[in-house]
PDB file of C-alpha atoms in Angstrom:
ATOM      1  CA  UNK I   1     -11.594 -13.025  -6.996  1.00 62.00           C
ATOM      2  CA  UNK I   2      -9.172 -15.023  -4.909  1.00 70.00           C
ATOM      3  CA  UNK I   3      -8.411 -13.979  -1.361  1.00 77.00           C
ATOM      4  CA  UNK I   4      -5.247 -12.004  -0.628  1.00 79.00           C
ATOM      5  CA  UNK I   5      -3.840 -15.132   1.053  1.00 82.00           C
ATOM      6  CA  UNK I   6      -4.341 -17.140  -2.138  1.00 83.00           C
ATOM      7  CA  UNK I   7      -2.905 -14.380  -4.313  1.00 84.00           C
ATOM      8  CA  UNK I   8       0.320 -13.994  -2.303  1.00 88.00           C
ATOM      9  CA  UNK I   9       0.938 -17.666  -1.487  1.00 90.00           C
ATOM     10  CA  UNK I  10       4.507 -18.587  -2.485  1.00 94.00           C
ATOM     11  CA  UNK I  11       4.899 -15.238  -4.234  1.00 94.00           C
ATOM     12  CA  UNK I  12       7.309 -12.306  -4.198  1.00 96.00           C
ATOM     13  CA  UNK I  13       5.071  -9.374  -3.353  1.00 96.00           C
ATOM     14  CA  UNK I  14       5.456  -5.605  -3.416  1.00 96.00           C
ATOM     15  CA  UNK I  15       3.125  -3.808  -0.982  1.00 96.00           C
ATOM     16  CA  UNK I  16       2.419  -0.116  -1.543  1.00 95.00           C
ATOM     17  CA  UNK I  17       0.164   0.956   1.332  1.00 94.00           C
ATOM     18  CA  UNK I  18      -1.162   4.279   2.524  1.00 88.00           C
ATOM     19  CA  UNK I  19      -0.145   5.395   6.017  1.00 90.00           C
ATOM     20  CA  UNK I  20      -1.727   8.090   8.146  1.00 84.00           C
ATOM     21  CA  UNK I  21      -0.525   7.616  11.732  1.00 87.00           C
ATOM     22  CA  UNK I  22       2.173  10.115  12.515  1.00 85.00           C
ATOM     23  CA  UNK I  23       3.393  12.272  15.356  1.00 81.00           C
ATOM     24  CA  UNK I  24       1.693  15.648  14.854  1.00 78.00           C
ATOM     25  CA  UNK I  25       4.625  17.468  16.486  1.00 83.00           C
ATOM     26  CA  UNK I  26       7.437  15.971  14.399  1.00 85.00           C
ATOM     27  CA  UNK I  27       5.402  14.795  11.370  1.00 82.00           C
ATOM     28  CA  UNK I  28       7.251  11.466  11.574  1.00 90.00           C
ATOM     29  CA  UNK I  29       5.123   8.471  10.602  1.00 90.00           C
ATOM     30  CA  UNK I  30       4.618   6.006  13.465  1.00 90.00           C
ATOM     31  CA  UNK I  31       4.283   2.718  11.608  1.00 89.00           C
ATOM     32  CA  UNK I  32       3.847   0.699  14.787  1.00 89.00           C
ATOM     33  CA  UNK I  33       0.621   2.594  15.516  1.00 86.00           C
ATOM     34  CA  UNK I  34      -0.696   2.568  11.946  1.00 87.00           C
ATOM     35  CA  UNK I  35      -3.638   0.305  11.144  1.00 85.00           C
ATOM     36  CA  UNK I  36      -2.574  -0.232   7.534  1.00 88.00           C
ATOM     37  CA  UNK I  37       0.865  -1.417   8.630  1.00 92.00           C
ATOM     38  CA  UNK I  38      -0.791  -3.729  11.165  1.00 90.00           C
ATOM     39  CA  UNK I  39      -2.953  -5.130   8.354  1.00 87.00           C
ATOM     40  CA  UNK I  40       0.096  -5.800   6.175  1.00 91.00           C
ATOM     41  CA  UNK I  41       2.163  -7.304   8.990  1.00 93.00           C
ATOM     42  CA  UNK I  42      -0.745  -9.549   9.927  1.00 90.00           C
ATOM     43  CA  UNK I  43      -1.169 -10.669   6.322  1.00 88.00           C
ATOM     44  CA  UNK I  44       2.554 -11.375   5.923  1.00 92.00           C
ATOM     45  CA  UNK I  45       2.705 -13.314   9.192  1.00 90.00           C
ATOM     46  CA  UNK I  46      -0.382 -15.408   8.473  1.00 88.00           C
ATOM     47  CA  UNK I  47       0.404 -16.236   4.865  1.00 87.00           C
ATOM     48  CA  UNK I  48       2.801 -18.535   3.105  1.00 89.00           C
ATOM     49  CA  UNK I  49       4.551 -15.695   1.295  1.00 92.00           C
ATOM     50  CA  UNK I  50       7.905 -16.189  -0.453  1.00 95.00           C
ATOM     51  CA  UNK I  51       9.101 -12.623   0.133  1.00 95.00           C
ATOM     52  CA  UNK I  52       7.690  -9.154   0.628  1.00 96.00           C
ATOM     53  CA  UNK I  53       8.894  -5.651  -0.052  1.00 96.00           C
ATOM     54  CA  UNK I  54       6.923  -2.949   1.723  1.00 97.00           C
ATOM     55  CA  UNK I  55       7.277   0.683   0.711  1.00 97.00           C
ATOM     56  CA  UNK I  56       7.340   3.034   3.692  1.00 96.00           C
ATOM     57  CA  UNK I  57       7.778   6.794   4.183  1.00 95.00           C
ATOM     58  CA  UNK I  58      11.279   8.222   4.517  1.00 94.00           C
ATOM     59  CA  UNK I  59      10.627   9.605   8.006  1.00 91.00           C
ATOM     60  CA  UNK I  60       9.430   6.810  10.290  1.00 92.00           C
ATOM     61  CA  UNK I  61       9.750   5.762  13.878  1.00 88.00           C
ATOM     62  CA  UNK I  62       9.362   2.328  15.440  1.00 88.00           C
ATOM     63  CA  UNK I  63      10.437   0.478  12.287  1.00 92.00           C
ATOM     64  CA  UNK I  64      12.509  -1.817  14.526  1.00 93.00           C
ATOM     65  CA  UNK I  65       9.309  -2.976  16.254  1.00 93.00           C
ATOM     66  CA  UNK I  66       7.751  -3.821  12.894  1.00 93.00           C
ATOM     67  CA  UNK I  67      10.878  -5.648  11.733  1.00 94.00           C
ATOM     68  CA  UNK I  68      10.851  -7.684  14.936  1.00 93.00           C
ATOM     69  CA  UNK I  69       7.292  -8.825  14.196  1.00 93.00           C
ATOM     70  CA  UNK I  70       8.262 -10.253  10.794  1.00 94.00           C
ATOM     71  CA  UNK I  71      11.812 -11.374  11.535  1.00 92.00           C
ATOM     72  CA  UNK I  72      11.004 -14.968  10.579  1.00 90.00           C
ATOM     73  CA  UNK I  73       9.704 -13.878   7.162  1.00 92.00           C
ATOM     74  CA  UNK I  74      11.635 -12.604   4.159  1.00 93.00           C
ATOM     75  CA  UNK I  75      10.548  -8.943   4.359  1.00 96.00           C
ATOM     76  CA  UNK I  76      12.349  -5.851   3.134  1.00 95.00           C
ATOM     77  CA  UNK I  77      11.202  -2.333   4.000  1.00 96.00           C
ATOM     78  CA  UNK I  78      12.118   0.333   1.454  1.00 96.00           C
ATOM     79  CA  UNK I  79      11.948   4.014   2.301  1.00 96.00           C
ATOM     80  CA  UNK I  80      10.202   5.804  -0.542  1.00 96.00           C
ATOM     81  CA  UNK I  81       9.810   9.524  -1.185  1.00 95.00           C
ATOM     82  CA  UNK I  82       6.332   9.003  -2.659  1.00 93.00           C
ATOM     83  CA  UNK I  83       4.777   9.380   0.773  1.00 93.00           C
ATOM     84  CA  UNK I  84       3.582  12.889   1.453  1.00 92.00           C
ATOM     85  CA  UNK I  85       2.436  14.972   4.426  1.00 85.00           C
ATOM     86  CA  UNK I  86      -0.793  13.038   4.910  1.00 83.00           C
ATOM     87  CA  UNK I  87      -2.912  10.197   3.551  1.00 81.00           C
ATOM     88  CA  UNK I  88      -4.848  12.474   1.171  1.00 83.00           C
ATOM     89  CA  UNK I  89      -1.670  13.712  -0.510  1.00 89.00           C
ATOM     90  CA  UNK I  90      -0.323  10.150  -0.656  1.00 89.00           C
ATOM     91  CA  UNK I  91      -3.564   8.940  -2.295  1.00 84.00           C
ATOM     92  CA  UNK I  92      -3.048  11.515  -5.041  1.00 89.00           C
ATOM     93  CA  UNK I  93       0.718  11.107  -5.558  1.00 91.00           C
ATOM     94  CA  UNK I  94       1.917   9.429  -8.738  1.00 91.00           C
ATOM     95  CA  UNK I  95       5.171  10.888 -10.079  1.00 95.00           C
ATOM     96  CA  UNK I  96       7.373  10.455  -6.999  1.00 96.00           C
ATOM     97  CA  UNK I  97       6.128   6.903  -6.465  1.00 95.00           C
ATOM     98  CA  UNK I  98       6.732   5.942 -10.093  1.00 94.00           C
ATOM     99  CA  UNK I  99      10.158   7.587 -10.181  1.00 95.00           C
ATOM    100  CA  UNK I 100      11.154   5.727  -7.024  1.00 96.00           C
ATOM    101  CA  UNK I 101       9.816   2.393  -8.274  1.00 94.00           C
ATOM    102  CA  UNK I 102      11.318   2.802 -11.751  1.00 93.00           C
ATOM    103  CA  UNK I 103      14.734   3.737 -10.351  1.00 95.00           C
ATOM    104  CA  UNK I 104      14.949   1.409  -7.348  1.00 95.00           C
ATOM    105  CA  UNK I 105      12.863  -1.704  -7.985  1.00 93.00           C
ATOM    106  CA  UNK I 106      12.505  -4.260 -10.731  1.00 88.00           C
ATOM    107  CA  UNK I 107       8.876  -4.854 -11.693  1.00 85.00           C
ATOM    108  CA  UNK I 108       9.793  -8.289 -13.002  1.00 85.00           C
ATOM    109  CA  UNK I 109      11.094  -9.397  -9.600  1.00 90.00           C
ATOM    110  CA  UNK I 110       7.559  -9.256  -8.144  1.00 95.00           C
ATOM    111  CA  UNK I 111       4.856 -11.792  -8.848  1.00 95.00           C
ATOM    112  CA  UNK I 112       2.233  -9.333  -7.665  1.00 94.00           C
ATOM    113  CA  UNK I 113       2.001  -5.682  -6.620  1.00 94.00           C
ATOM    114  CA  UNK I 114      -0.595  -4.895  -3.963  1.00 93.00           C
ATOM    115  CA  UNK I 115      -1.238  -1.180  -4.085  1.00 91.00           C
ATOM    116  CA  UNK I 116      -3.482   1.204  -2.175  1.00 89.00           C
ATOM    117  CA  UNK I 117      -2.749   4.832  -3.246  1.00 89.00           C
ATOM    118  CA  UNK I 118      -5.615   5.567  -5.630  1.00 88.00           C
ATOM    119  CA  UNK I 119      -3.930   7.558  -8.385  1.00 89.00           C
ATOM    120  CA  UNK I 120      -0.767   5.440  -8.347  1.00 93.00           C
ATOM    121  CA  UNK I 121      -2.826   2.268  -8.580  1.00 90.00           C
ATOM    122  CA  UNK I 122      -4.706   3.679 -11.547  1.00 90.00           C
ATOM    123  CA  UNK I 123      -1.407   4.495 -13.280  1.00 91.00           C
ATOM    124  CA  UNK I 124       0.002   1.045 -12.506  1.00 92.00           C
ATOM    125  CA  UNK I 125      -3.152  -0.493 -13.991  1.00 90.00           C
ATOM    126  CA  UNK I 126      -1.943   0.793 -17.357  1.00 87.00           C
ATOM    127  CA  UNK I 127       1.344  -1.109 -17.066  1.00 85.00           C
ATOM    128  CA  UNK I 128       1.972  -4.753 -17.721  1.00 80.00           C
ATOM    129  CA  UNK I 129       2.152  -5.861 -14.066  1.00 81.00           C
ATOM    130  CA  UNK I 130       0.142  -8.265 -11.921  1.00 88.00           C
ATOM    131  CA  UNK I 131      -1.698  -5.743  -9.784  1.00 87.00           C
ATOM    132  CA  UNK I 132      -4.206  -5.952  -6.946  1.00 86.00           C
ATOM    133  CA  UNK I 133      -5.923  -2.864  -5.584  1.00 81.00           C
ATOM    134  CA  UNK I 134      -6.251  -3.334  -1.817  1.00 78.00           C
ATOM    135  CA  UNK I 135      -9.090  -0.911  -1.281  1.00 69.00           C
ATOM    136  CA  UNK I 136      -9.930  -1.004   2.413  1.00 57.00           C
ATOM    137  CA  UNK I 137     -11.949   2.209   2.560  1.00 55.00           C
ATOM    138  CA  UNK I 138     -14.330   3.143  -0.221  1.00 52.00           C
ATOM    139  CA  UNK I 139     -17.906   4.017  -0.982  1.00 47.00           C
ATOM    140  CA  UNK I 140     -20.313   1.095  -0.704  1.00 52.00           C
ATOM    141  CA  UNK I 141     -24.011   0.798  -1.449  1.00 56.00           C
ATOM    142  CA  UNK I 142     -24.801   1.690   2.165  1.00 58.00           C
ATOM    143  CA  UNK I 143     -21.933   3.833   3.434  1.00 47.00           C
ATOM    144  CA  UNK I 144     -19.435   6.422   2.250  1.00 55.00           C
ATOM    145  CA  UNK I 145     -16.500   7.293   4.546  1.00 50.00           C
ATOM    146  CA  UNK I 146     -15.938  11.063   4.500  1.00 48.00           C
ATOM    147  CA  UNK I 147     -12.192  10.761   3.910  1.00 56.00           C
ATOM    148  CA  UNK I 148     -12.560   8.815   0.641  1.00 60.00           C
ATOM    149  CA  UNK I 149     -15.704  10.432  -0.740  1.00 59.00           C
ATOM    150  CA  UNK I 150     -13.847  12.264  -3.486  1.00 66.00           C
ATOM    151  CA  UNK I 151     -12.202   9.010  -4.664  1.00 68.00           C
ATOM    152  CA  UNK I 152     -15.388   7.060  -5.409  1.00 72.00           C
ATOM    153  CA  UNK I 153     -15.121   7.453  -9.184  1.00 72.00           C
ATOM    154  CA  UNK I 154     -11.457   6.520  -9.443  1.00 73.00           C
ATOM    155  CA  UNK I 155     -12.084   3.537  -7.152  1.00 74.00           C
ATOM    156  CA  UNK I 156     -14.769   2.310  -9.561  1.00 74.00           C
ATOM    157  CA  UNK I 157     -12.475   2.871 -12.530  1.00 73.00           C
ATOM    158  CA  UNK I 158      -9.618   0.939 -10.903  1.00 77.00           C
ATOM    159  CA  UNK I 159     -11.954  -1.886  -9.867  1.00 77.00           C
ATOM    160  CA  UNK I 160     -13.152  -2.169 -13.464  1.00 78.00           C
ATOM    161  CA  UNK I 161      -9.559  -2.712 -14.637  1.00 80.00           C
ATOM    162  CA  UNK I 162      -7.798  -4.842 -11.996  1.00 80.00           C
ATOM    163  CA  UNK I 163      -8.524  -7.288  -9.209  1.00 68.00           C
ATOM    164  CA  UNK I 164      -9.704  -5.378  -6.168  1.00 67.00           C
ATOM    165  CA  UNK I 165      -9.492  -6.762  -2.652  1.00 67.00           C
ATOM    166  CA  UNK I 166     -12.107  -5.361  -0.291  1.00 56.00           C
ATOM    167  CA  UNK I 167     -13.021  -5.966   3.338  1.00 54.00           C
ATOM    168  CA  UNK I 168     -16.663  -6.695   2.567  1.00 50.00           C
ATOM    169  CA  UNK I 169     -18.652  -7.240  -0.600  1.00 50.00           C
TER     170      UNK I 169
END
C-alpha cells in the first residue's frame, strides 16, 4: 500500500477521525490536546494536499488554535453530530455519521476518504468511494491495546476490504 502522503498528494480529502481528549467537567472536546487531531494536522501540514475537510465534534474548544496551524492550507472543519460522549461510542456510531455525510457533503467532491471510526468505516467500505482505513490502534501479532480489544474482528474485516494505513507492519 502507498503511504498516506502518496495517497493524499494533490487530492481533495475527507478526514473522519476519532477524538477522545475532552474536558471531563464540561464534556467539550479539546482538539488542541488530542493526539489524533495532532496526527491529522501534522499530515496536512507536511503533505502536498489540494484540500482537506476534517469532521469534528459539535462541542469543541481551541478550534482557533488548530485553524491557525493550517492557515496556509485549504482546510475546512465541519462540525458533525456523529461524535458521541467518548471514543468507544464514536467507534460504534454509524447512523448519525452517515446522515450527516449524506445531507451535508458530496462524496464525489472527495478523491479519498480517510476514516477511523470502526463501524462507520466498515459501512463506507460497502459504498463506491475511495476509502482508506487509518487504523492507528489495533491488535497486532505481539500486542493488543485494551481499548480496542473488542474491535479486532471488525478491524480484520475492514482491512480485508479496503486499504488500511497502520503505524507499523
